[in-house]
Amino acid sequence: MRTLCASTLIGEFFVIGFAGLVAMKSDDLSNTTVWTVCGIGMLLSVLLCGMITRPGGTALGWALQVALVASGFVVPMMFILGLVFGGLWWASVHYGRKIDEAKARWAAQAATEAPAGG
Protein backbone atom coordinates (compact mmCIF):
# COMPACT_ATOMS: atom_id res chain seq x y z
CA MET A 1 0.00 0.00 0.00
CA ARG A 2 2.83 2.32 0.85
CA THR A 3 4.27 2.46 -2.68
CA LEU A 4 0.95 3.11 -4.40
CA CYS A 5 -0.14 5.78 -1.93
CA ALA A 6 3.25 7.48 -1.95
CA SER A 7 3.16 7.65 -5.75
CA THR A 8 -0.23 9.36 -5.62
CA LEU A 9 0.96 11.80 -2.97
CA ILE A 10 4.06 12.76 -4.95
CA GLY A 11 1.85 13.43 -7.97
CA GLU A 12 -0.30 15.64 -5.76
CA PHE A 13 2.80 17.51 -4.61
CA PHE A 14 3.39 18.67 -8.17
CA VAL A 15 -0.28 19.39 -8.86
CA ILE A 16 -0.52 21.56 -5.75
CA GLY A 17 2.58 23.47 -6.84
CA PHE A 18 1.22 24.05 -10.32
CA ALA A 19 -2.15 25.11 -8.87
CA GLY A 20 -0.25 27.66 -6.78
CA LEU A 21 1.27 29.12 -9.93
CA VAL A 22 -2.20 29.47 -11.43
CA ALA A 23 -3.66 30.92 -8.21
CA MET A 24 -0.94 33.61 -8.18
CA LYS A 25 -2.72 35.24 -11.11
CA SER A 26 -5.80 35.87 -8.95
CA ASP A 27 -6.20 39.51 -7.90
CA ASP A 28 -8.11 38.41 -4.79
CA LEU A 29 -5.20 36.54 -3.19
CA SER A 30 -1.77 37.69 -2.14
CA ASN A 31 1.24 35.65 -3.15
CA THR A 32 1.98 35.09 0.53
CA THR A 33 -1.43 33.53 1.08
CA VAL A 34 -1.18 31.36 -2.02
CA TRP A 35 2.24 30.00 -1.17
CA THR A 36 1.48 29.54 2.51
CA VAL A 37 -1.54 27.37 1.69
CA CYS A 38 0.19 25.57 -1.20
CA GLY A 39 3.36 25.10 0.84
CA ILE A 40 1.41 23.48 3.67
CA GLY A 41 -0.36 21.20 1.19
CA MET A 42 2.89 20.27 -0.54
CA LEU A 43 4.65 19.62 2.77
CA LEU A 44 1.74 17.51 3.99
CA SER A 45 1.77 15.44 0.81
CA VAL A 46 5.47 14.67 1.25
CA LEU A 47 5.21 13.95 4.98
CA LEU A 48 2.26 11.63 4.39
CA CYS A 49 4.46 9.45 2.20
CA GLY A 50 6.23 8.32 5.37
CA MET A 51 3.11 8.20 7.54
CA ILE A 52 0.82 6.07 5.37
CA THR A 53 1.23 2.86 7.34
CA ARG A 54 0.90 4.60 10.71
CA PRO A 55 -2.41 5.06 12.51
CA GLY A 56 -4.31 7.97 11.00
CA GLY A 57 -2.10 8.20 7.92
CA THR A 58 -4.80 7.09 5.52
CA ALA A 59 -7.34 9.43 7.16
CA LEU A 60 -4.96 12.38 6.74
CA GLY A 61 -4.59 11.36 3.12
CA TRP A 62 -8.37 11.55 2.72
CA ALA A 63 -8.35 15.00 4.34
CA LEU A 64 -5.78 16.09 1.76
CA GLN A 65 -8.03 14.77 -1.01
CA VAL A 66 -10.97 16.82 0.31
CA ALA A 67 -8.77 19.92 0.49
CA LEU A 68 -7.61 19.31 -3.07
CA VAL A 69 -11.21 19.21 -4.33
CA ALA A 70 -12.09 22.29 -2.24
CA SER A 71 -9.22 24.20 -3.83
CA GLY A 72 -11.40 24.21 -6.94
CA PHE A 73 -13.11 27.28 -5.51
CA VAL A 74 -9.86 29.16 -6.17
CA VAL A 75 -8.62 27.30 -9.26
CA PRO A 76 -11.68 25.72 -10.95
CA MET A 77 -9.65 23.03 -12.74
CA MET A 78 -8.80 21.64 -9.30
CA PHE A 79 -12.37 20.33 -8.97
CA ILE A 80 -11.55 17.89 -11.76
CA LEU A 81 -7.98 17.18 -10.69
CA GLY A 82 -9.09 16.78 -7.08
CA LEU A 83 -11.67 14.18 -8.09
CA VAL A 84 -9.10 12.38 -10.26
CA PHE A 85 -6.60 12.25 -7.41
CA GLY A 86 -9.34 11.25 -4.99
CA GLY A 87 -10.05 8.28 -7.26
CA LEU A 88 -6.36 7.48 -7.45
CA TRP A 89 -6.12 7.71 -3.66
CA TRP A 90 -9.06 5.31 -3.26
CA ALA A 91 -7.48 2.89 -5.73
CA SER A 92 -4.09 3.15 -4.03
CA VAL A 93 -5.54 2.38 -0.62
CA HIS A 94 -7.95 -0.32 -1.83
CA TYR A 95 -5.60 -2.23 -4.11
CA GLY A 96 -2.57 -1.54 -1.94
CA ARG A 97 -4.24 -3.32 0.96
CA LYS A 98 -5.12 -6.26 -1.29
CA ILE A 99 -1.51 -6.48 -2.46
CA ASP A 100 -0.26 -6.35 1.15
CA GLU A 101 -2.67 -9.15 2.12
CA ALA A 102 -1.54 -11.27 -0.83
CA LYS A 103 2.13 -10.72 0.07
CA ALA A 104 1.43 -11.79 3.66
CA ARG A 105 -0.33 -14.95 2.45
CA TRP A 106 2.56 -15.78 0.11
CA ALA A 107 5.10 -15.22 2.87
CA ALA A 108 3.13 -17.44 5.26
CA GLN A 109 2.79 -20.11 2.61
CA ALA A 110 6.51 -19.96 1.80
CA ALA A 111 7.35 -20.27 5.51
CA THR A 112 5.23 -23.38 5.90
CA GLU A 113 6.60 -24.99 2.75
CA ALA A 114 10.23 -24.37 3.63
CA PRO A 115 12.04 -27.56 4.62
CA ALA A 116 12.99 -27.91 8.26
CA GLY A 117 16.64 -26.99 8.92
CA GLY A 118 19.16 -29.52 8.26
mmCIF file of N, CA and C in Angstrom:
data_model
loop_
_atom_site.group_PDB
_atom_site.id
_atom_site.type_symbol
_atom_site.label_atom_id
_atom_site.label_comp_id
_atom_site.label_asym_id
_atom_site.label_seq_id
_atom_site.Cartn_x
_atom_site.Cartn_y
_atom_site.Cartn_z
ATOM 1 N N MET A 1 0.821 -1.186 0.000
ATOM 2 C CA MET A 1 0.000 0.000 0.000
ATOM 3 C C MET A 1 0.868 1.255 0.000
ATOM 4 N N ARG A 2 1.970 1.149 0.687
ATOM 5 C CA ARG A 2 2.827 2.320 0.849
ATOM 6 C C ARG A 2 3.312 2.871 -0.488
ATOM 7 N N THR A 3 3.727 2.013 -1.396
ATOM 8 C CA THR A 3 4.265 2.458 -2.677
ATOM 9 C C THR A 3 3.193 3.132 -3.525
ATOM 10 N N LEU A 4 2.020 2.531 -3.606
ATOM 11 C CA LEU A 4 0.947 3.114 -4.403
ATOM 12 C C LEU A 4 0.494 4.457 -3.841
ATOM 13 N N CYS A 5 0.303 4.530 -2.544
ATOM 14 C CA CYS A 5 -0.143 5.777 -1.927
ATOM 15 C C CYS A 5 0.922 6.863 -2.036
ATOM 16 N N ALA A 6 2.170 6.493 -1.838
ATOM 17 C CA ALA A 6 3.246 7.483 -1.947
ATOM 18 C C ALA A 6 3.341 8.025 -3.372
ATOM 19 N N SER A 7 3.130 7.186 -4.357
ATOM 20 C CA SER A 7 3.158 7.651 -5.746
ATOM 21 C C SER A 7 2.055 8.673 -5.998
ATOM 22 N N THR A 8 0.878 8.416 -5.473
ATOM 23 C CA THR A 8 -0.235 9.356 -5.616
ATOM 24 C C THR A 8 0.087 10.673 -4.917
ATOM 25 N N LEU A 9 0.648 10.587 -3.724
ATOM 26 C CA LEU A 9 0.962 11.795 -2.965
ATOM 27 C C LEU A 9 2.047 12.638 -3.647
ATOM 28 N N ILE A 10 3.016 11.995 -4.249
ATOM 29 C CA ILE A 10 4.057 12.755 -4.954
ATOM 30 C C ILE A 10 3.460 13.442 -6.175
ATOM 31 N N GLY A 11 2.548 12.779 -6.867
ATOM 32 C CA GLY A 11 1.849 13.426 -7.974
ATOM 33 C C GLY A 11 1.075 14.644 -7.490
ATOM 34 N N GLU A 12 0.443 14.523 -6.334
ATOM 35 C CA GLU A 12 -0.296 15.641 -5.763
ATOM 36 C C GLU A 12 0.632 16.784 -5.382
ATOM 37 N N PHE A 13 1.818 16.477 -4.932
ATOM 38 C CA PHE A 13 2.803 17.511 -4.614
ATOM 39 C C PHE A 13 2.985 18.447 -5.808
ATOM 40 N N PHE A 14 3.176 17.859 -6.976
ATOM 41 C CA PHE A 14 3.389 18.673 -8.172
ATOM 42 C C PHE A 14 2.119 19.402 -8.593
ATOM 43 N N VAL A 15 0.981 18.755 -8.487
ATOM 44 C CA VAL A 15 -0.282 19.393 -8.861
ATOM 45 C C VAL A 15 -0.565 20.593 -7.956
ATOM 46 N N ILE A 16 -0.316 20.445 -6.672
ATOM 47 C CA ILE A 16 -0.519 21.564 -5.745
ATOM 48 C C ILE A 16 0.408 22.723 -6.110
ATOM 49 N N GLY A 17 1.645 22.420 -6.438
ATOM 50 C CA GLY A 17 2.584 23.469 -6.840
ATOM 51 C C GLY A 17 2.141 24.189 -8.107
ATOM 52 N N PHE A 18 1.685 23.428 -9.086
ATOM 53 C CA PHE A 18 1.216 24.052 -10.323
ATOM 54 C C PHE A 18 -0.064 24.854 -10.086
ATOM 55 N N ALA A 19 -0.934 24.363 -9.208
ATOM 56 C CA ALA A 19 -2.145 25.111 -8.871
ATOM 57 C C ALA A 19 -1.777 26.436 -8.196
ATOM 58 N N GLY A 20 -0.724 26.422 -7.410
ATOM 59 C CA GLY A 20 -0.245 27.660 -6.783
ATOM 60 C C GLY A 20 0.197 28.676 -7.829
ATOM 61 N N LEU A 21 0.855 28.207 -8.864
ATOM 62 C CA LEU A 21 1.271 29.115 -9.931
ATOM 63 C C LEU A 21 0.062 29.742 -10.626
ATOM 64 N N VAL A 22 -0.981 28.947 -10.815
ATOM 65 C CA VAL A 22 -2.205 29.470 -11.435
ATOM 66 C C VAL A 22 -2.909 30.438 -10.482
ATOM 67 N N ALA A 23 -2.976 30.090 -9.203
ATOM 68 C CA ALA A 23 -3.656 30.924 -8.211
ATOM 69 C C ALA A 23 -2.959 32.266 -8.017
ATOM 70 N N MET A 24 -1.675 32.335 -8.313
ATOM 71 C CA MET A 24 -0.945 33.610 -8.182
ATOM 72 C C MET A 24 -1.524 34.678 -9.095
ATOM 73 N N LYS A 25 -2.161 34.283 -10.168
ATOM 74 C CA LYS A 25 -2.719 35.239 -11.113
ATOM 75 C C LYS A 25 -4.014 35.869 -10.599
ATOM 76 N N SER A 26 -4.566 35.337 -9.516
ATOM 77 C CA SER A 26 -5.801 35.875 -8.953
ATOM 78 C C SER A 26 -5.518 37.205 -8.266
ATOM 79 N N ASP A 27 -6.353 38.197 -8.540
ATOM 80 C CA ASP A 27 -6.195 39.507 -7.902
ATOM 81 C C ASP A 27 -6.721 39.496 -6.471
ATOM 82 N N ASP A 28 -7.507 38.480 -6.115
ATOM 83 C CA ASP A 28 -8.111 38.409 -4.787
ATOM 84 C C ASP A 28 -7.173 37.852 -3.722
ATOM 85 N N LEU A 29 -6.101 37.197 -4.142
ATOM 86 C CA LEU A 29 -5.205 36.536 -3.191
ATOM 87 C C LEU A 29 -3.798 37.121 -3.281
ATOM 88 N N SER A 30 -3.177 37.255 -2.127
ATOM 89 C CA SER A 30 -1.773 37.685 -2.135
ATOM 90 C C SER A 30 -0.885 36.481 -2.394
ATOM 91 N N ASN A 31 0.294 36.744 -2.905
ATOM 92 C CA ASN A 31 1.243 35.650 -3.151
ATOM 93 C C ASN A 31 1.608 34.942 -1.853
ATOM 94 N N THR A 32 1.665 35.697 -0.765
ATOM 95 C CA THR A 32 1.983 35.092 0.531
ATOM 96 C C THR A 32 0.911 34.081 0.930
ATOM 97 N N THR A 33 -0.335 34.447 0.744
ATOM 98 C CA THR A 33 -1.432 33.531 1.083
ATOM 99 C C THR A 33 -1.390 32.286 0.216
ATOM 100 N N VAL A 34 -1.215 32.490 -1.090
ATOM 101 C CA VAL A 34 -1.184 31.361 -2.025
ATOM 102 C C VAL A 34 -0.075 30.394 -1.641
ATOM 103 N N TRP A 35 1.122 30.907 -1.421
ATOM 104 C CA TRP A 35 2.240 30.004 -1.172
ATOM 105 C C TRP A 35 2.266 29.444 0.241
ATOM 106 N N THR A 36 1.610 30.128 1.180
ATOM 107 C CA THR A 36 1.479 29.539 2.515
ATOM 108 C C THR A 36 0.568 28.319 2.450
ATOM 109 N N VAL A 37 -0.591 28.482 1.799
ATOM 110 C CA VAL A 37 -1.541 27.368 1.686
ATOM 111 C C VAL A 37 -0.956 26.244 0.834
ATOM 112 N N CYS A 38 -0.390 26.599 -0.322
ATOM 113 C CA CYS A 38 0.192 25.569 -1.196
ATOM 114 C C CYS A 38 1.393 24.895 -0.535
ATOM 115 N N GLY A 39 2.194 25.670 0.157
ATOM 116 C CA GLY A 39 3.360 25.101 0.839
ATOM 117 C C GLY A 39 2.960 24.093 1.899
ATOM 118 N N ILE A 40 1.901 24.420 2.654
ATOM 119 C CA ILE A 40 1.414 23.479 3.670
ATOM 120 C C ILE A 40 0.897 22.205 2.996
ATOM 121 N N GLY A 41 0.142 22.361 1.921
ATOM 122 C CA GLY A 41 -0.364 21.195 1.194
ATOM 123 C C GLY A 41 0.754 20.347 0.619
ATOM 124 N N MET A 42 1.759 21.003 0.042
ATOM 125 C CA MET A 42 2.887 20.272 -0.541
ATOM 126 C C MET A 42 3.679 19.553 0.542
ATOM 127 N N LEU A 43 3.915 20.237 1.665
ATOM 128 C CA LEU A 43 4.647 19.623 2.771
ATOM 129 C C LEU A 43 3.869 18.431 3.331
ATOM 130 N N LEU A 44 2.563 18.607 3.478
ATOM 131 C CA LEU A 44 1.737 17.515 3.987
ATOM 132 C C LEU A 44 1.774 16.311 3.049
ATOM 133 N N SER A 45 1.743 16.562 1.749
ATOM 134 C CA SER A 45 1.768 15.437 0.811
ATOM 135 C C SER A 45 3.083 14.663 0.903
ATOM 136 N N VAL A 46 4.184 15.354 1.126
ATOM 137 C CA VAL A 46 5.474 14.668 1.250
ATOM 138 C C VAL A 46 5.569 13.941 2.591
ATOM 139 N N LEU A 47 5.135 14.588 3.663
ATOM 140 C CA LEU A 47 5.206 13.951 4.981
ATOM 141 C C LEU A 47 4.306 12.720 5.056
ATOM 142 N N LEU A 48 3.164 12.783 4.384
ATOM 143 C CA LEU A 48 2.257 11.631 4.394
ATOM 144 C C LEU A 48 2.870 10.403 3.730
ATOM 145 N N CYS A 49 3.803 10.609 2.842
ATOM 146 C CA CYS A 49 4.456 9.452 2.203
ATOM 147 C C CYS A 49 5.095 8.540 3.244
ATOM 148 N N GLY A 50 5.607 9.111 4.313
ATOM 149 C CA GLY A 50 6.234 8.317 5.366
ATOM 150 C C GLY A 50 5.276 7.899 6.467
ATOM 151 N N MET A 51 4.058 8.465 6.462
ATOM 152 C CA MET A 51 3.110 8.197 7.541
ATOM 153 C C MET A 51 1.964 7.292 7.119
ATOM 154 N N ILE A 52 1.968 6.811 5.905
ATOM 155 C CA ILE A 52 0.822 6.074 5.368
ATOM 156 C C ILE A 52 0.488 4.847 6.198
ATOM 157 N N THR A 53 1.485 4.108 6.618
ATOM 158 C CA THR A 53 1.229 2.858 7.345
ATOM 159 C C THR A 53 0.996 3.085 8.840
ATOM 160 N N ARG A 54 1.125 4.309 9.298
ATOM 161 C CA ARG A 54 0.896 4.595 10.715
ATOM 162 C C ARG A 54 -0.575 4.893 10.961
ATOM 163 N N PRO A 55 -1.006 4.765 12.202
ATOM 164 C CA PRO A 55 -2.414 5.056 12.508
ATOM 165 C C PRO A 55 -2.769 6.496 12.115
ATOM 166 N N GLY A 56 -3.857 6.649 11.412
ATOM 167 C CA GLY A 56 -4.311 7.965 11.000
ATOM 168 C C GLY A 56 -3.720 8.456 9.693
ATOM 169 N N GLY A 57 -2.744 7.760 9.160
ATOM 170 C CA GLY A 57 -2.098 8.196 7.919
ATOM 171 C C GLY A 57 -3.047 8.207 6.739
ATOM 172 N N THR A 58 -3.842 7.165 6.617
ATOM 173 C CA THR A 58 -4.800 7.092 5.519
ATOM 174 C C THR A 58 -5.884 8.162 5.678
ATOM 175 N N ALA A 59 -6.317 8.408 6.903
ATOM 176 C CA ALA A 59 -7.337 9.431 7.157
ATOM 177 C C ALA A 59 -6.805 10.822 6.796
ATOM 178 N N LEU A 60 -5.558 11.097 7.131
ATOM 179 C CA LEU A 60 -4.958 12.378 6.739
ATOM 180 C C LEU A 60 -4.865 12.488 5.221
ATOM 181 N N GLY A 61 -4.611 11.371 4.571
ATOM 182 C CA GLY A 61 -4.590 11.360 3.115
ATOM 183 C C GLY A 61 -5.952 11.721 2.542
ATOM 184 N N TRP A 62 -7.016 11.195 3.168
ATOM 185 C CA TRP A 62 -8.366 11.547 2.722
ATOM 186 C C TRP A 62 -8.649 13.026 2.948
ATOM 187 N N ALA A 63 -8.162 13.563 4.067
ATOM 188 C CA ALA A 63 -8.348 14.996 4.339
ATOM 189 C C ALA A 63 -7.651 15.836 3.264
ATOM 190 N N LEU A 64 -6.492 15.387 2.829
ATOM 191 C CA LEU A 64 -5.783 16.093 1.759
ATOM 192 C C LEU A 64 -6.579 16.028 0.460
ATOM 193 N N GLN A 65 -7.226 14.900 0.208
ATOM 194 C CA GLN A 65 -8.034 14.772 -1.012
ATOM 195 C C GLN A 65 -9.213 15.747 -0.984
ATOM 196 N N VAL A 66 -9.849 15.876 0.169
ATOM 197 C CA VAL A 66 -10.968 16.816 0.311
ATOM 198 C C VAL A 66 -10.480 18.246 0.097
ATOM 199 N N ALA A 67 -9.324 18.569 0.669
ATOM 200 C CA ALA A 67 -8.765 19.916 0.491
ATOM 201 C C ALA A 67 -8.422 20.179 -0.975
ATOM 202 N N LEU A 68 -7.955 19.160 -1.658
ATOM 203 C CA LEU A 68 -7.614 19.309 -3.073
ATOM 204 C C LEU A 68 -8.859 19.621 -3.896
ATOM 205 N N VAL A 69 -9.952 18.932 -3.619
ATOM 206 C CA VAL A 69 -11.209 19.213 -4.331
ATOM 207 C C VAL A 69 -11.704 20.617 -3.962
ATOM 208 N N ALA A 70 -11.622 20.974 -2.687
ATOM 209 C CA ALA A 70 -12.093 22.285 -2.236
ATOM 210 C C ALA A 70 -11.276 23.424 -2.843
ATOM 211 N N SER A 71 -10.040 23.154 -3.220
ATOM 212 C CA SER A 71 -9.223 24.203 -3.834
ATOM 213 C C SER A 71 -9.768 24.609 -5.202
ATOM 214 N N GLY A 72 -10.735 23.857 -5.693
ATOM 215 C CA GLY A 72 -11.396 24.205 -6.943
ATOM 216 C C GLY A 72 -12.142 25.527 -6.859
ATOM 217 N N PHE A 73 -12.457 25.983 -5.655
ATOM 218 C CA PHE A 73 -13.109 27.284 -5.511
ATOM 219 C C PHE A 73 -12.153 28.429 -5.845
ATOM 220 N N VAL A 74 -10.863 28.159 -5.797
ATOM 221 C CA VAL A 74 -9.864 29.160 -6.167
ATOM 222 C C VAL A 74 -9.381 28.936 -7.592
ATOM 223 N N VAL A 75 -9.060 27.686 -7.910
ATOM 224 C CA VAL A 75 -8.624 27.301 -9.258
ATOM 225 C C VAL A 75 -9.627 26.250 -9.751
ATOM 226 N N PRO A 76 -10.598 26.642 -10.571
ATOM 227 C CA PRO A 76 -11.685 25.724 -10.947
ATOM 228 C C PRO A 76 -11.228 24.373 -11.503
ATOM 229 N N MET A 77 -10.136 24.308 -12.189
ATOM 230 C CA MET A 77 -9.650 23.031 -12.738
ATOM 231 C C MET A 77 -9.337 22.025 -11.631
ATOM 232 N N MET A 78 -9.119 22.526 -10.412
ATOM 233 C CA MET A 78 -8.797 21.640 -9.299
ATOM 234 C C MET A 78 -9.996 20.793 -8.864
ATOM 235 N N PHE A 79 -11.227 21.205 -9.230
ATOM 236 C CA PHE A 79 -12.373 20.326 -8.973
ATOM 237 C C PHE A 79 -12.149 18.998 -9.699
ATOM 238 N N ILE A 80 -11.763 19.098 -10.960
ATOM 239 C CA ILE A 80 -11.548 17.886 -11.764
ATOM 240 C C ILE A 80 -10.313 17.131 -11.288
ATOM 241 N N LEU A 81 -9.206 17.846 -11.130
ATOM 242 C CA LEU A 81 -7.976 17.178 -10.691
ATOM 243 C C LEU A 81 -8.128 16.597 -9.290
ATOM 244 N N GLY A 82 -8.853 17.287 -8.422
ATOM 245 C CA GLY A 82 -9.089 16.780 -7.076
ATOM 246 C C GLY A 82 -9.873 15.477 -7.102
ATOM 247 N N LEU A 83 -10.888 15.421 -7.968
ATOM 248 C CA LEU A 83 -11.666 14.182 -8.090
ATOM 249 C C LEU A 83 -10.829 13.055 -8.689
ATOM 250 N N VAL A 84 -9.982 13.395 -9.663
ATOM 251 C CA VAL A 84 -9.104 12.384 -10.259
ATOM 252 C C VAL A 84 -8.147 11.829 -9.201
ATOM 253 N N PHE A 85 -7.530 12.718 -8.437
ATOM 254 C CA PHE A 85 -6.595 12.248 -7.413
ATOM 255 C C PHE A 85 -7.321 11.564 -6.261
ATOM 256 N N GLY A 86 -8.553 11.964 -5.984
ATOM 257 C CA GLY A 86 -9.345 11.247 -4.989
ATOM 258 C C GLY A 86 -9.593 9.810 -5.427
ATOM 259 N N GLY A 87 -9.885 9.630 -6.718
ATOM 260 C CA GLY A 87 -10.048 8.280 -7.258
ATOM 261 C C GLY A 87 -8.756 7.486 -7.208
ATOM 262 N N LEU A 88 -7.661 8.154 -7.537
ATOM 263 C CA LEU A 88 -6.358 7.482 -7.453
ATOM 264 C C LEU A 88 -6.031 7.104 -6.011
ATOM 265 N N TRP A 89 -6.373 7.998 -5.077
ATOM 266 C CA TRP A 89 -6.115 7.714 -3.665
ATOM 267 C C TRP A 89 -6.919 6.500 -3.213
ATOM 268 N N TRP A 90 -8.225 6.459 -3.606
ATOM 269 C CA TRP A 90 -9.058 5.309 -3.258
ATOM 270 C C TRP A 90 -8.447 4.023 -3.826
ATOM 271 N N ALA A 91 -8.049 4.072 -5.099
ATOM 272 C CA ALA A 91 -7.478 2.885 -5.735
ATOM 273 C C ALA A 91 -6.175 2.477 -5.050
ATOM 274 N N SER A 92 -5.361 3.447 -4.699
ATOM 275 C CA SER A 92 -4.087 3.150 -4.033
ATOM 276 C C SER A 92 -4.310 2.469 -2.688
ATOM 277 N N VAL A 93 -5.261 2.978 -1.928
ATOM 278 C CA VAL A 93 -5.544 2.383 -0.617
ATOM 279 C C VAL A 93 -6.190 1.005 -0.787
ATOM 280 N N HIS A 94 -7.196 0.931 -1.636
ATOM 281 C CA HIS A 94 -7.945 -0.316 -1.825
ATOM 282 C C HIS A 94 -7.059 -1.435 -2.365
ATOM 283 N N TYR A 95 -6.420 -1.185 -3.493
ATOM 284 C CA TYR A 95 -5.602 -2.227 -4.109
ATOM 285 C C TYR A 95 -4.281 -2.431 -3.371
ATOM 286 N N GLY A 96 -3.778 -1.387 -2.740
ATOM 287 C CA GLY A 96 -2.568 -1.538 -1.940
ATOM 288 C C GLY A 96 -2.772 -2.497 -0.790
ATOM 289 N N ARG A 97 -3.934 -2.393 -0.148
ATOM 290 C CA ARG A 97 -4.244 -3.322 0.956
ATOM 291 C C ARG A 97 -4.380 -4.749 0.442
ATOM 292 N N LYS A 98 -4.997 -4.910 -0.718
ATOM 293 C CA LYS A 98 -5.125 -6.259 -1.294
ATOM 294 C C LYS A 98 -3.751 -6.841 -1.614
ATOM 295 N N ILE A 99 -2.867 -6.021 -2.147
ATOM 296 C CA ILE A 99 -1.510 -6.480 -2.462
ATOM 297 C C ILE A 99 -0.776 -6.863 -1.176
ATOM 298 N N ASP A 100 -0.910 -6.039 -0.126
ATOM 299 C CA ASP A 100 -0.265 -6.353 1.150
ATOM 300 C C ASP A 100 -0.782 -7.663 1.733
ATOM 301 N N GLU A 101 -2.095 -7.889 1.626
ATOM 302 C CA GLU A 101 -2.666 -9.151 2.124
ATOM 303 C C GLU A 101 -2.143 -10.336 1.323
ATOM 304 N N ALA A 102 -2.047 -10.185 0.015
ATOM 305 C CA ALA A 102 -1.537 -11.274 -0.830
ATOM 306 C C ALA A 102 -0.071 -11.562 -0.501
ATOM 307 N N LYS A 103 0.723 -10.522 -0.296
ATOM 308 C CA LYS A 103 2.132 -10.722 0.072
ATOM 309 C C LYS A 103 2.247 -11.464 1.397
ATOM 310 N N ALA A 104 1.399 -11.106 2.356
ATOM 311 C CA ALA A 104 1.429 -11.786 3.662
ATOM 312 C C ALA A 104 1.060 -13.261 3.517
ATOM 313 N N ARG A 105 0.047 -13.546 2.674
ATOM 314 C CA ARG A 105 -0.327 -14.950 2.448
ATOM 315 C C ARG A 105 0.809 -15.717 1.795
ATOM 316 N N TRP A 106 1.446 -15.110 0.798
ATOM 317 C CA TRP A 106 2.557 -15.780 0.110
ATOM 318 C C TRP A 106 3.725 -16.016 1.059
ATOM 319 N N ALA A 107 3.999 -15.047 1.915
ATOM 320 C CA ALA A 107 5.099 -15.216 2.875
ATOM 321 C C ALA A 107 4.777 -16.332 3.869
ATOM 322 N N ALA A 108 3.529 -16.374 4.335
ATOM 323 C CA ALA A 108 3.134 -17.437 5.261
ATOM 324 C C ALA A 108 3.200 -18.798 4.585
ATOM 325 N N GLN A 109 2.759 -18.852 3.346
ATOM 326 C CA GLN A 109 2.790 -20.106 2.611
ATOM 327 C C GLN A 109 4.230 -20.565 2.374
ATOM 328 N N ALA A 110 5.105 -19.629 2.035
ATOM 329 C CA ALA A 110 6.509 -19.964 1.803
ATOM 330 C C ALA A 110 7.162 -20.447 3.087
ATOM 331 N N ALA A 111 6.774 -19.870 4.216
ATOM 332 C CA ALA A 111 7.348 -20.269 5.508
ATOM 333 C C ALA A 111 6.908 -21.676 5.889
ATOM 334 N N THR A 112 5.701 -22.048 5.555
ATOM 335 C CA THR A 112 5.226 -23.379 5.905
ATOM 336 C C THR A 112 5.768 -24.437 4.954
ATOM 337 N N GLU A 113 6.076 -24.031 3.731
ATOM 338 C CA GLU A 113 6.598 -24.989 2.753
ATOM 339 C C GLU A 113 8.103 -25.167 2.827
ATOM 340 N N ALA A 114 8.777 -24.276 3.526
ATOM 341 C CA ALA A 114 10.234 -24.370 3.634
ATOM 342 C C ALA A 114 10.620 -25.646 4.393
ATOM 343 N N PRO A 115 11.625 -26.342 3.911
ATOM 344 C CA PRO A 115 12.039 -27.557 4.618
ATOM 345 C C PRO A 115 12.642 -27.209 5.987
ATOM 346 N N ALA A 116 12.431 -28.114 6.917
ATOM 347 C CA ALA A 116 12.994 -27.908 8.260
ATOM 348 C C ALA A 116 14.508 -27.924 8.130
ATOM 349 N N GLY A 117 15.174 -27.151 8.962
ATOM 350 C CA GLY A 117 16.637 -26.994 8.917
ATOM 351 C C GLY A 117 17.381 -28.318 8.842
ATOM 352 N N GLY A 118 18.524 -28.233 8.293
ATOM 353 C CA GLY A 118 19.162 -29.520 8.256
ATOM 354 C C GLY A 118 20.358 -29.545 7.501
#
